[in-house]
């Protein structure tokens, strides 16, 4: 079974207003799920608009993360109050929680991303973390959201840092899917990989422009927020589990085990993981283009104020066995690192991390 995309999507300015008649057709009593204090005004607007359309909405906040504790608590609220849909309005953690809750309660999910930081508004996937943000596992869901509302006016209110994070996460699509899946003889997977290549090119060409000139009339900005929030999701939907994540996300998951909770965004960590993946490819798979890719990515990432080293993520890899801790989690049995077409052991990860931090290998 494969769910390629949300059933219906509204995009552009005022997508929320355009979506309202459709939303009223599928729900009477939605719960609006959010988290950040910064998105409260938007969630209050969503609440008021739903009220004005004669629905009975309620607001609820995640206390921690997309974690089992919050999910159990909110599941209880939804069941007790008989809510018949989840409207997840926020960033990746909120969207993932909303999709997961809707799945286990068998009610529709409407995703309303409030930043371009991830493609979680699109995908049939939820990443589960601990209360303090340590990655546990990802869960494949039966379907993508029922309705995706990608309102540019909403997304415009998000800090530019979230866009930079979304760019790093979307860039990883090409580098991860092409290395894990190019040998797969499946037309759809091949096409998904090529979409991720075009996506990468657009991010490299327009990413900086979009980051610097955020305004609703800026075509680069519009293209890039949709690349991060929509196209990156389409690649996952079309390519399915064969179009897999690889080292960049595996290293991200490991870094979340030791990083200060909630200090960095998903894509900010994935970006560093991506640079380390390329170095692994260079050393272990004789990828002669990897160093050039690293240079190209570092240049863009610096312009986007993204971290490019573990030190910039607040981690000293020469202390507290940190390099070993990252290597252990990266190489655990169920890790995506093993989707790489070459063998990787813990010592390789430690070596690459330490060399990278010391910049022994010239960028
Ligand atoms: Zn990601």
mmCIF file of C-alpha atoms and ligand atoms in Angstrom:
data_model
loop_
_atom_site.group_PDB
_atom_site.id
_atom_site.type_symbol
_atom_site.label_atom_id
_atom_site.label_comp_id
_atom_site.label_asym_id
_atom_site.label_seq_id
_atom_site.Cartn_x
_atom_site.Cartn_y
_atom_site.Cartn_z
ATOM 1 C CA UNK A 1 0.000 0.000 0.000
ATOM 2 C CA UNK A 2 1.290 3.410 -0.908
ATOM 3 C CA UNK A 3 -0.127 6.853 -0.234
ATOM 4 C CA UNK A 4 1.508 9.322 -2.581
ATOM 5 C CA UNK A 5 -0.059 12.597 -1.572
ATOM 6 C CA UNK A 6 -2.730 14.297 0.529
ATOM 7 C CA UNK A 7 -6.205 13.749 -0.871
ATOM 8 C CA UNK A 8 -6.784 17.479 -1.470
ATOM 9 C CA UNK A 9 -4.353 20.373 -1.320
ATOM 10 C CA UNK A 10 -4.934 24.129 -1.128
ATOM 11 C CA UNK A 11 -1.884 26.286 -1.764
ATOM 12 C CA UNK A 12 -0.960 29.955 -2.158
ATOM 13 C CA UNK A 13 -2.188 33.118 -0.497
ATOM 14 C CA UNK A 14 -5.485 32.674 1.382
ATOM 15 C CA UNK A 15 -5.377 28.895 0.924
ATOM 16 C CA UNK A 16 -6.906 28.623 4.414
ATOM 17 C CA UNK A 17 -9.981 30.663 3.436
ATOM 18 C CA UNK A 18 -10.329 28.628 0.236
ATOM 19 C CA UNK A 19 -10.094 25.388 2.208
ATOM 20 C CA UNK A 20 -12.780 26.278 4.753
ATOM 21 C CA UNK A 21 -15.823 25.104 2.708
ATOM 22 C CA UNK A 22 -14.081 21.765 2.103
ATOM 23 C CA UNK A 23 -13.149 21.411 5.776
ATOM 24 C CA UNK A 24 -16.737 22.018 6.884
ATOM 25 C CA UNK A 25 -17.799 19.101 4.688
ATOM 26 C CA UNK A 26 -15.731 16.549 6.594
ATOM 27 C CA UNK A 27 -15.842 17.697 10.221
ATOM 28 C CA UNK A 28 -18.154 19.190 12.853
ATOM 29 C CA UNK A 29 -15.925 19.244 15.871
ATOM 30 C CA UNK A 30 -12.234 19.468 15.033
ATOM 31 C CA UNK A 31 -9.434 19.709 17.561
ATOM 32 C CA UNK A 32 -6.763 22.241 16.610
ATOM 33 C CA UNK A 33 -3.360 20.964 17.650
ATOM 34 C CA UNK A 34 -0.394 23.323 18.082
ATOM 35 C CA UNK A 35 2.595 24.028 20.248
ATOM 36 C CA UNK A 36 4.506 27.263 19.879
ATOM 37 C CA UNK A 37 3.480 30.506 21.532
ATOM 38 C CA UNK A 38 4.559 32.239 18.301
ATOM 39 C CA UNK A 39 1.812 30.559 16.289
ATOM 40 C CA UNK A 40 -0.934 31.227 18.839
ATOM 41 C CA UNK A 41 -2.402 34.162 16.883
ATOM 42 C CA UNK A 42 -2.730 32.039 13.763
ATOM 43 C CA UNK A 43 -4.282 29.171 15.699
ATOM 44 C CA UNK A 44 -6.736 31.605 17.286
ATOM 45 C CA UNK A 45 -7.641 32.818 13.806
ATOM 46 C CA UNK A 46 -8.154 29.227 12.669
ATOM 47 C CA UNK A 47 -10.359 28.639 15.733
ATOM 48 C CA UNK A 48 -12.429 31.772 15.078
ATOM 49 C CA UNK A 49 -12.871 31.024 11.357
ATOM 50 C CA UNK A 50 -14.089 27.514 12.153
ATOM 51 C CA UNK A 51 -16.535 28.914 14.737
ATOM 52 C CA UNK A 52 -17.794 31.394 12.157
ATOM 53 C CA UNK A 53 -18.480 28.421 9.884
ATOM 54 C CA UNK A 54 -20.701 26.912 12.604
ATOM 55 C CA UNK A 55 -18.233 24.237 13.696
ATOM 56 C CA UNK A 56 -17.354 23.390 17.321
ATOM 57 C CA UNK A 57 -13.565 23.531 17.412
ATOM 58 C CA UNK A 58 -11.266 23.207 20.410
ATOM 59 C CA UNK A 59 -7.614 24.124 20.898
ATOM 60 C CA UNK A 60 -4.986 21.873 22.444
ATOM 61 C CA UNK A 61 -1.209 22.233 22.755
ATOM 62 C CA UNK A 62 1.622 19.742 22.721
ATOM 63 C CA UNK A 63 3.509 20.108 25.995
ATOM 64 C CA UNK A 64 6.731 18.475 24.894
ATOM 65 C CA UNK A 65 7.338 16.940 21.509
ATOM 66 C CA UNK A 66 5.849 14.359 19.158
ATOM 67 C CA UNK A 67 6.137 11.902 22.067
ATOM 68 C CA UNK A 68 4.032 9.044 23.439
ATOM 69 C CA UNK A 69 3.171 11.048 26.595
ATOM 70 C CA UNK A 70 1.629 13.970 24.684
ATOM 71 C CA UNK A 71 -0.050 11.649 22.201
ATOM 72 C CA UNK A 72 -1.701 9.595 24.971
ATOM 73 C CA UNK A 73 -2.884 12.736 26.765
ATOM 74 C CA UNK A 74 -4.363 14.345 23.650
ATOM 75 C CA UNK A 75 -5.854 11.053 22.446
ATOM 76 C CA UNK A 76 -7.808 11.026 25.711
ATOM 77 C CA UNK A 77 -9.064 14.571 25.207
ATOM 78 C CA UNK A 78 -10.190 13.806 21.636
ATOM 79 C CA UNK A 79 -12.016 10.630 22.704
ATOM 80 C CA UNK A 80 -13.688 12.246 25.722
ATOM 81 C CA UNK A 81 -14.883 15.261 23.770
ATOM 82 C CA UNK A 82 -15.798 13.273 20.660
ATOM 83 C CA UNK A 83 -13.754 15.342 18.230
ATOM 84 C CA UNK A 84 -14.153 14.077 14.680
ATOM 85 C CA UNK A 85 -10.951 15.415 13.076
ATOM 86 C CA UNK A 86 -7.502 16.773 13.904
ATOM 87 C CA UNK A 87 -6.302 20.066 12.461
ATOM 88 C CA UNK A 88 -2.545 20.099 13.034
ATOM 89 C CA UNK A 89 -1.286 23.683 12.736
ATOM 90 C CA UNK A 90 2.426 24.190 13.308
ATOM 91 C CA UNK A 91 5.863 22.795 12.497
ATOM 92 C CA UNK A 92 7.016 19.228 11.916
ATOM 93 C CA UNK A 93 6.491 17.948 15.462
ATOM 94 C CA UNK A 94 2.901 19.236 15.596
ATOM 95 C CA UNK A 95 2.100 17.891 12.119
ATOM 96 C CA UNK A 96 3.591 14.478 12.948
ATOM 97 C CA UNK A 97 1.623 14.287 16.209
ATOM 98 C CA UNK A 98 -1.610 15.284 14.469
ATOM 99 C CA UNK A 99 -1.200 12.682 11.727
ATOM 100 C CA UNK A 100 -0.398 9.955 14.234
ATOM 101 C CA UNK A 101 -3.361 10.837 16.478
ATOM 102 C CA UNK A 102 -5.725 10.874 13.487
ATOM 103 C CA UNK A 103 -4.431 7.485 12.398
ATOM 104 C CA UNK A 104 -4.852 5.744 15.752
ATOM 105 C CA UNK A 105 -8.312 7.295 16.251
ATOM 106 C CA UNK A 106 -9.332 6.683 12.636
ATOM 107 C CA UNK A 107 -10.448 10.268 12.035
ATOM 108 C CA UNK A 108 -9.334 12.608 9.229
ATOM 109 C CA UNK A 109 -6.233 14.774 9.581
ATOM 110 C CA UNK A 110 -5.982 18.271 8.137
ATOM 111 C CA UNK A 111 -2.449 19.620 8.123
ATOM 112 C CA UNK A 112 -1.809 23.368 8.165
ATOM 113 C CA UNK A 113 1.979 23.904 8.151
ATOM 114 C CA UNK A 114 2.873 27.256 9.720
ATOM 115 C CA UNK A 115 6.446 27.249 8.429
ATOM 116 C CA UNK A 116 8.433 25.752 5.560
ATOM 117 C CA UNK A 117 10.691 23.867 7.953
ATOM 118 C CA UNK A 118 9.699 20.335 6.874
ATOM 119 C CA UNK A 119 7.511 18.369 4.463
ATOM 120 C CA UNK A 120 5.615 16.785 7.371
ATOM 121 C CA UNK A 121 2.380 18.434 6.205
ATOM 122 C CA UNK A 122 2.438 16.122 3.184
ATOM 123 C CA UNK A 123 3.839 12.762 4.215
ATOM 124 C CA UNK A 124 2.397 9.512 5.577
ATOM 125 C CA UNK A 125 5.052 9.331 8.269
ATOM 126 C CA UNK A 126 5.425 10.366 11.914
ATOM 127 C CA UNK A 127 8.716 10.614 13.767
ATOM 128 C CA UNK A 128 8.417 9.783 17.434
ATOM 129 C CA UNK A 129 10.702 11.413 19.999
ATOM 130 C CA UNK A 130 11.079 11.282 23.780
ATOM 131 C CA UNK A 131 9.684 14.112 25.893
ATOM 132 C CA UNK A 132 13.068 15.823 25.657
ATOM 133 C CA UNK A 133 13.437 15.473 21.910
ATOM 134 C CA UNK A 134 15.535 12.331 21.486
ATOM 135 C CA UNK A 135 14.604 10.421 18.352
ATOM 136 C CA UNK A 136 12.971 7.017 18.990
ATOM 137 C CA UNK A 137 11.621 5.820 15.645
ATOM 138 C CA UNK A 138 9.560 6.712 12.609
ATOM 139 C CA UNK A 139 6.166 5.220 12.002
ATOM 140 C CA UNK A 140 4.746 4.669 8.515
ATOM 141 C CA UNK A 141 1.091 5.742 8.460
ATOM 142 C CA UNK A 142 -1.694 4.279 6.334
ATOM 143 C CA UNK A 143 -2.213 7.494 4.412
ATOM 144 C CA UNK A 144 -1.142 11.068 3.828
ATOM 145 C CA UNK A 145 -3.383 13.767 5.356
ATOM 146 C CA UNK A 146 -6.932 14.158 4.081
ATOM 147 C CA UNK A 147 -6.445 17.883 3.415
ATOM 148 C CA UNK A 148 -3.222 19.890 3.250
ATOM 149 C CA UNK A 149 -3.553 23.671 3.546
ATOM 150 C CA UNK A 150 -0.318 25.370 2.487
ATOM 151 C CA UNK A 151 -1.202 29.015 3.022
ATOM 152 C CA UNK A 152 1.661 31.293 1.987
ATOM 153 C CA UNK A 153 0.396 34.105 4.209
ATOM 154 C CA UNK A 154 0.621 31.807 7.233
ATOM 155 C CA UNK A 155 4.082 30.589 6.284
ATOM 156 C CA UNK A 156 5.278 34.136 5.757
ATOM 157 C CA UNK A 157 4.842 34.800 9.468
ATOM 158 C CA UNK A 158 7.455 32.157 10.382
ATOM 159 C CA UNK A 159 11.049 33.162 11.223
ATOM 160 C CA UNK A 160 13.481 32.854 8.285
ATOM 161 C CA UNK A 161 15.435 30.323 10.357
ATOM 162 C CA UNK A 162 12.632 27.801 9.754
ATOM 163 C CA UNK A 163 12.987 28.264 5.990
ATOM 164 C CA UNK A 164 16.749 27.673 6.180
ATOM 165 C CA UNK A 165 16.075 24.489 8.134
ATOM 166 C CA UNK A 166 13.537 23.346 5.533
ATOM 167 C CA UNK A 167 16.062 23.965 2.756
ATOM 168 C CA UNK A 168 18.685 21.779 4.469
ATOM 169 C CA UNK A 169 16.148 18.999 5.031
ATOM 170 C CA UNK A 170 14.907 19.144 1.415
ATOM 171 C CA UNK A 171 18.481 19.183 0.038
ATOM 172 C CA UNK A 172 19.094 15.886 1.816
ATOM 173 C CA UNK A 173 16.388 14.214 -0.336
ATOM 174 C CA UNK A 174 18.642 14.002 -3.382
ATOM 175 C CA UNK A 175 21.817 13.022 -1.575
ATOM 176 C CA UNK A 176 20.049 10.329 0.449
ATOM 177 C CA UNK A 177 17.667 8.882 -2.138
ATOM 178 C CA UNK A 178 20.198 8.829 -4.991
ATOM 179 C CA UNK A 179 22.782 6.903 -2.982
ATOM 180 C CA UNK A 180 20.349 4.362 -1.541
ATOM 181 C CA UNK A 181 18.049 3.805 -4.484
ATOM 182 C CA UNK A 182 19.665 4.558 -7.877
ATOM 183 C CA UNK A 183 20.239 0.858 -8.467
ATOM 184 C CA UNK A 184 16.564 0.046 -7.897
ATOM 185 C CA UNK A 185 14.927 -1.010 -11.138
ATOM 186 C CA UNK A 186 11.545 0.607 -10.462
ATOM 187 C CA UNK A 187 10.320 3.407 -12.714
ATOM 188 C CA UNK A 188 8.512 5.357 -10.007
ATOM 189 C CA UNK A 189 11.539 5.261 -7.707
ATOM 190 C CA UNK A 190 13.774 6.461 -10.534
ATOM 191 C CA UNK A 191 11.345 9.293 -11.289
ATOM 192 C CA UNK A 192 11.167 10.262 -7.610
ATOM 193 C CA UNK A 193 14.978 10.462 -7.488
ATOM 194 C CA UNK A 194 15.003 12.722 -10.539
ATOM 195 C CA UNK A 195 12.399 15.007 -8.946
ATOM 196 C CA UNK A 196 14.686 15.248 -5.924
ATOM 197 C CA UNK A 197 17.548 16.258 -8.264
ATOM 198 C CA UNK A 198 15.489 19.094 -9.768
ATOM 199 C CA UNK A 199 14.439 20.032 -6.233
ATOM 200 C CA UNK A 200 18.096 20.212 -5.163
ATOM 201 C CA UNK A 201 18.973 22.362 -8.183
ATOM 202 C CA UNK A 202 16.181 24.820 -7.411
ATOM 203 C CA UNK A 203 17.276 25.037 -3.789
ATOM 204 C CA UNK A 204 20.886 25.674 -4.826
ATOM 205 C CA UNK A 205 19.830 28.323 -7.364
ATOM 206 C CA UNK A 206 17.107 30.131 -5.418
ATOM 207 C CA UNK A 207 17.609 29.136 -1.764
ATOM 208 C CA UNK A 208 19.624 32.177 -0.779
ATOM 209 C CA UNK A 209 17.370 34.580 -2.657
ATOM 210 C CA UNK A 210 14.324 33.102 -0.965
ATOM 211 C CA UNK A 211 15.974 33.310 2.445
ATOM 212 C CA UNK A 212 16.922 36.966 2.026
ATOM 213 C CA UNK A 213 13.908 38.367 0.216
ATOM 214 C CA UNK A 214 10.991 36.836 1.972
ATOM 215 C CA UNK A 215 7.869 38.556 0.768
ATOM 216 C CA UNK A 216 4.659 37.338 -0.692
ATOM 217 C CA UNK A 217 5.458 38.699 -4.152
ATOM 218 C CA UNK A 218 8.854 37.099 -4.275
ATOM 219 C CA UNK A 219 8.733 34.243 -6.771
ATOM 220 C CA UNK A 220 11.933 32.638 -5.446
ATOM 221 C CA UNK A 221 10.461 32.576 -1.961
ATOM 222 C CA UNK A 222 7.206 31.046 -3.184
ATOM 223 C CA UNK A 223 9.041 28.384 -5.169
ATOM 224 C CA UNK A 224 11.375 27.505 -2.337
ATOM 225 C CA UNK A 225 8.756 27.256 0.417
ATOM 226 C CA UNK A 226 6.776 24.928 -1.844
ATOM 227 C CA UNK A 227 9.916 22.945 -2.691
ATOM 228 C CA UNK A 228 10.536 22.388 1.033
ATOM 229 C CA UNK A 229 6.964 21.817 2.163
ATOM 230 C CA UNK A 230 5.441 20.081 -0.867
ATOM 231 C CA UNK A 231 7.938 18.663 -3.376
ATOM 232 C CA UNK A 232 10.116 17.082 -0.700
ATOM 233 C CA UNK A 233 6.977 15.260 0.479
ATOM 234 C CA UNK A 234 6.076 14.196 -3.039
ATOM 235 C CA UNK A 235 9.496 12.556 -3.457
ATOM 236 C CA UNK A 236 8.847 10.446 -0.360
ATOM 237 C CA UNK A 237 5.296 9.629 -1.472
ATOM 238 C CA UNK A 238 6.233 8.633 -4.993
ATOM 239 C CA UNK A 239 9.449 6.825 -4.140
ATOM 240 C CA UNK A 240 7.902 5.090 -1.137
ATOM 241 C CA UNK A 241 10.084 3.255 1.316
ATOM 242 C CA UNK A 242 12.545 2.407 -1.439
ATOM 243 C CA UNK A 243 13.356 6.087 -1.811
ATOM 244 C CA UNK A 244 14.910 6.019 1.582
ATOM 245 C CA UNK A 245 16.685 8.283 3.929
ATOM 246 C CA UNK A 246 20.293 7.321 4.553
ATOM 247 C CA UNK A 247 23.206 8.624 6.574
ATOM 248 C CA UNK A 248 22.157 12.276 6.920
ATOM 249 C CA UNK A 249 18.984 11.350 8.820
ATOM 250 C CA UNK A 250 20.658 8.453 10.649
ATOM 251 C CA UNK A 251 23.278 10.888 11.962
ATOM 252 C CA UNK A 252 20.524 13.419 12.772
ATOM 253 C CA UNK A 253 18.757 10.780 14.849
ATOM 254 C CA UNK A 254 21.998 10.032 16.695
ATOM 255 C CA UNK A 255 22.739 13.703 17.339
ATOM 256 C CA UNK A 256 19.298 14.189 18.949
ATOM 257 C CA UNK A 257 20.408 11.721 21.633
ATOM 258 C CA UNK A 258 23.036 14.112 22.998
ATOM 259 C CA UNK A 259 22.091 17.624 21.854
ATOM 260 C CA UNK A 260 20.477 20.262 24.122
ATOM 261 C CA UNK A 261 16.722 19.701 23.803
ATOM 262 C CA UNK A 262 14.754 21.991 21.483
ATOM 263 C CA UNK A 263 17.690 24.266 20.732
ATOM 264 C CA UNK A 264 18.022 23.324 17.080
ATOM 265 C CA UNK A 265 15.537 22.561 14.329
ATOM 266 C CA UNK A 266 15.314 19.228 12.508
ATOM 267 C CA UNK A 267 16.838 20.488 9.245
ATOM 268 C CA UNK A 268 19.646 22.303 11.039
ATOM 269 C CA UNK A 269 20.821 18.954 12.401
ATOM 270 C CA UNK A 270 20.118 17.065 9.153
ATOM 271 C CA UNK A 271 22.317 19.580 7.282
ATOM 272 C CA UNK A 272 25.348 18.659 9.404
ATOM 273 C CA UNK A 273 24.439 14.977 8.957
ATOM 274 C CA UNK A 274 24.399 15.516 5.215
ATOM 275 C CA UNK A 275 27.933 16.943 5.182
ATOM 276 C CA UNK A 276 29.123 13.955 7.231
ATOM 277 C CA UNK A 277 27.346 11.554 4.851
ATOM 278 C CA UNK A 278 29.197 13.055 1.902
ATOM 279 C CA UNK A 279 32.510 12.684 3.720
ATOM 280 C CA UNK A 280 31.671 9.032 4.397
ATOM 281 C CA UNK A 281 30.902 8.560 0.714
ATOM 282 C CA UNK A 282 34.234 10.098 -0.185
ATOM 283 C CA UNK A 283 36.248 7.947 2.184
ATOM 284 C CA UNK A 284 34.339 4.667 2.067
ATOM 285 C CA UNK A 285 32.852 4.678 -1.421
ATOM 286 C CA UNK A 286 35.473 6.588 -3.376
ATOM 287 C CA UNK A 287 32.972 9.285 -4.364
ATOM 288 C CA UNK A 288 35.238 11.757 -6.106
ATOM 289 C CA UNK A 289 32.549 14.427 -6.336
ATOM 290 C CA UNK A 290 31.730 14.379 -2.634
ATOM 291 C CA UNK A 291 34.253 17.046 -1.640
ATOM 292 C CA UNK A 292 32.935 19.374 -4.303
ATOM 293 C CA UNK A 293 29.380 18.791 -3.075
ATOM 294 C CA UNK A 294 30.484 19.550 0.488
ATOM 295 C CA UNK A 295 32.040 22.844 -0.629
ATOM 296 C CA UNK A 296 28.928 23.784 -2.561
ATOM 297 C CA UNK A 297 26.626 22.934 0.348
ATOM 298 C CA UNK A 298 28.765 24.604 3.019
ATOM 299 C CA UNK A 299 28.810 27.805 0.968
ATOM 300 C CA UNK A 300 25.011 27.857 0.762
ATOM 301 C CA UNK A 301 24.511 26.754 4.359
ATOM 302 C CA UNK A 302 26.725 29.559 5.628
ATOM 303 C CA UNK A 303 24.692 32.091 3.658
ATOM 304 C CA UNK A 304 21.562 30.674 5.272
ATOM 305 C CA UNK A 305 23.114 30.901 8.773
ATOM 306 C CA UNK A 306 22.889 27.122 9.099
ATOM 307 C CA UNK A 307 25.305 25.201 11.327
ATOM 308 C CA UNK A 308 27.949 23.293 9.360
ATOM 309 C CA UNK A 309 29.781 21.531 12.201
ATOM 310 C CA UNK A 310 28.831 19.587 15.304
ATOM 311 C CA UNK A 311 30.561 22.293 17.364
ATOM 312 C CA UNK A 312 28.055 24.801 15.977
ATOM 313 C CA UNK A 313 25.321 22.474 17.214
ATOM 314 C CA UNK A 314 26.852 22.843 20.666
ATOM 315 C CA UNK A 315 28.536 19.420 20.672
ATOM 316 C CA UNK A 316 32.212 18.934 21.468
ATOM 317 C CA UNK A 317 33.002 15.579 19.842
ATOM 318 C CA UNK A 318 36.245 15.244 21.788
ATOM 319 C CA UNK A 319 34.443 15.272 25.155
ATOM 320 C CA UNK A 320 32.131 12.873 26.988
ATOM 321 C CA UNK A 321 32.618 10.123 24.409
ATOM 322 C CA UNK A 322 30.338 12.198 22.164
ATOM 323 C CA UNK A 323 31.802 10.894 18.897
ATOM 324 C CA UNK A 324 31.339 7.320 20.137
ATOM 325 C CA UNK A 325 27.796 8.017 21.289
ATOM 326 C CA UNK A 326 26.863 9.392 17.859
ATOM 327 C CA UNK A 327 28.580 6.450 16.147
ATOM 328 C CA UNK A 328 26.826 3.887 18.372
ATOM 329 C CA UNK A 329 23.355 5.228 17.684
ATOM 330 C CA UNK A 330 24.074 5.825 13.993
ATOM 331 C CA UNK A 331 25.180 2.222 13.535
ATOM 332 C CA UNK A 332 22.497 0.481 15.613
ATOM 333 C CA UNK A 333 20.837 -2.399 13.835
ATOM 334 C CA UNK A 334 17.627 -0.651 12.732
ATOM 335 C CA UNK A 335 19.425 2.513 11.552
ATOM 336 C CA UNK A 336 18.970 3.949 8.056
ATOM 337 C CA UNK A 337 22.758 4.091 7.746
ATOM 338 C CA UNK A 338 22.615 0.465 6.623
ATOM 339 C CA UNK A 339 20.692 1.494 3.487
ATOM 340 C CA UNK A 340 24.010 2.828 2.153
ATOM 341 C CA UNK A 341 25.347 0.553 -0.584
ATOM 342 C CA UNK A 342 28.641 0.100 1.290
ATOM 343 C CA UNK A 343 29.571 -1.205 4.728
ATOM 344 C CA UNK A 344 29.899 1.279 7.551
ATOM 345 C CA UNK A 345 31.189 0.552 11.041
ATOM 346 C CA UNK A 346 31.336 2.666 14.199
ATOM 347 C CA UNK A 347 35.036 3.385 13.742
ATOM 348 C CA UNK A 348 34.306 4.933 10.317
ATOM 349 C CA UNK A 349 31.778 7.313 11.850
ATOM 350 C CA UNK A 350 34.109 8.303 14.697
ATOM 351 C CA UNK A 351 36.954 8.907 12.232
ATOM 352 C CA UNK A 352 34.827 11.023 9.909
ATOM 353 C CA UNK A 353 33.313 13.038 12.758
ATOM 354 C CA UNK A 354 36.676 13.777 14.403
ATOM 355 C CA UNK A 355 38.377 14.641 11.139
ATOM 356 C CA UNK A 356 35.492 16.805 10.074
ATOM 357 C CA UNK A 357 35.491 18.752 13.310
ATOM 358 C CA UNK A 358 39.225 19.292 13.104
ATOM 359 C CA UNK A 359 38.856 20.107 9.413
ATOM 360 C CA UNK A 360 41.878 17.926 8.709
ATOM 361 C CA UNK A 361 40.343 17.385 5.325
ATOM 362 C CA UNK A 362 40.236 20.750 3.621
ATOM 363 C CA UNK A 363 36.913 22.186 2.603
HETATM 364 ZN ZN1 LIG B 1 13.961 15.255 7.532
#
